[in-house]
Coordinates of C-alpha atoms in Angstrom, one line a residue:
X2 CA 5.8 8.6 -20.3
X3 CA 5.6 5.1 -18.8
X4 CA 3.3 4.2 -15.9
X5 CA 5.2 5.2 -12.7
X6 CA 3.8 2.2 -10.9
X7 CA 5.5 -0.2 -13.3
X8 CA 9.1 1.2 -13.3
X9 CA 11.2 -1.8 -12.0
X10 CA 14.1 0.4 -11.0
X11 CA 12.0 3.2 -9.5
X12 CA 11.8 4.1 -5.8
X13 CA 8.5 3.6 -4.1
X14 CA 6.7 4.0 -0.8
X15 CA 4.2 1.7 0.8
X16 CA 1.2 3.7 2.0
X17 CA -1.7 2.5 4.1
X18 CA -5.1 4.1 4.7
X19 CA -7.5 4.0 7.7
X20 CA -9.2 0.9 6.3
X21 CA -5.7 -0.9 6.5
X22 CA -5.5 -1.2 2.8
X23 CA -1.9 -1.0 1.4
X24 CA -0.7 0.5 -1.8
X25 CA 2.5 1.0 -3.7
X26 CA 3.2 4.7 -4.4
X27 CA 5.9 6.4 -6.4
X28 CA 8.4 8.1 -4.0
X29 CA 8.5 11.3 -6.1
X30 CA 4.8 11.9 -5.8
X31 CA 3.0 13.4 -2.8
X32 CA 1.2 10.9 -0.6
X33 CA -2.6 11.3 -1.2
X34 CA -4.8 12.6 1.6
X35 CA -6.0 9.8 3.9
X36 CA -2.9 7.7 3.4
X37 CA 0.3 7.4 5.6
X38 CA 3.7 6.0 4.8
X39 CA 4.1 2.5 6.1
X40 CA 7.5 1.9 4.5
X41 CA 9.8 4.8 3.3
X42 CA 11.4 4.9 -0.1
X43 CA 12.7 1.5 -1.2
X44 CA 12.9 -0.6 -4.3
X45 CA 9.7 -1.8 -6.0
X46 CA 10.3 -5.4 -5.0
X47 CA 11.1 -4.4 -1.3
X48 CA 7.8 -2.5 -1.3
X49 CA 5.8 -5.4 -2.8
X50 CA 7.4 -7.8 -0.2
X51 CA 6.4 -5.5 2.6
X52 CA 2.8 -5.4 1.4
X53 CA 2.7 -9.1 1.0
X54 CA 4.1 -9.6 4.6
X55 CA 1.8 -7.0 6.3
X56 CA -1.5 -6.9 4.4
X57 CA -3.0 -10.1 5.8
X58 CA -6.7 -9.4 5.3
X59 CA -7.6 -8.0 2.0
X60 CA -10.9 -6.7 3.2
X61 CA -11.3 -3.1 4.3
X62 CA -11.0 -2.9 8.1
X63 CA -14.6 -1.8 8.5
X64 CA -15.8 -4.9 6.6
X65 CA -13.6 -7.3 8.5
X66 CA -14.8 -5.8 11.8
X67 CA -18.5 -6.0 10.7
X68 CA -18.3 -9.6 9.7
X69 CA -16.4 -10.7 12.8
X70 CA -19.1 -9.3 15.0
X71 CA -21.7 -11.7 13.7

């Protein structure tokens, strides 16, 4: 079996957690606890483009907020 995250013609979701961290997730698999769907099933490239466009600060939200308070 190949890695489901590397299947170029697979269907994927974009999921995001409470720390505003994004991830590519195989559409056939249940979304893990603590993550919500930010983009419904789409092509791998569409999902990667969505992540690139929306994940502007690679730091977890709590760290970004803590460092901006200084």
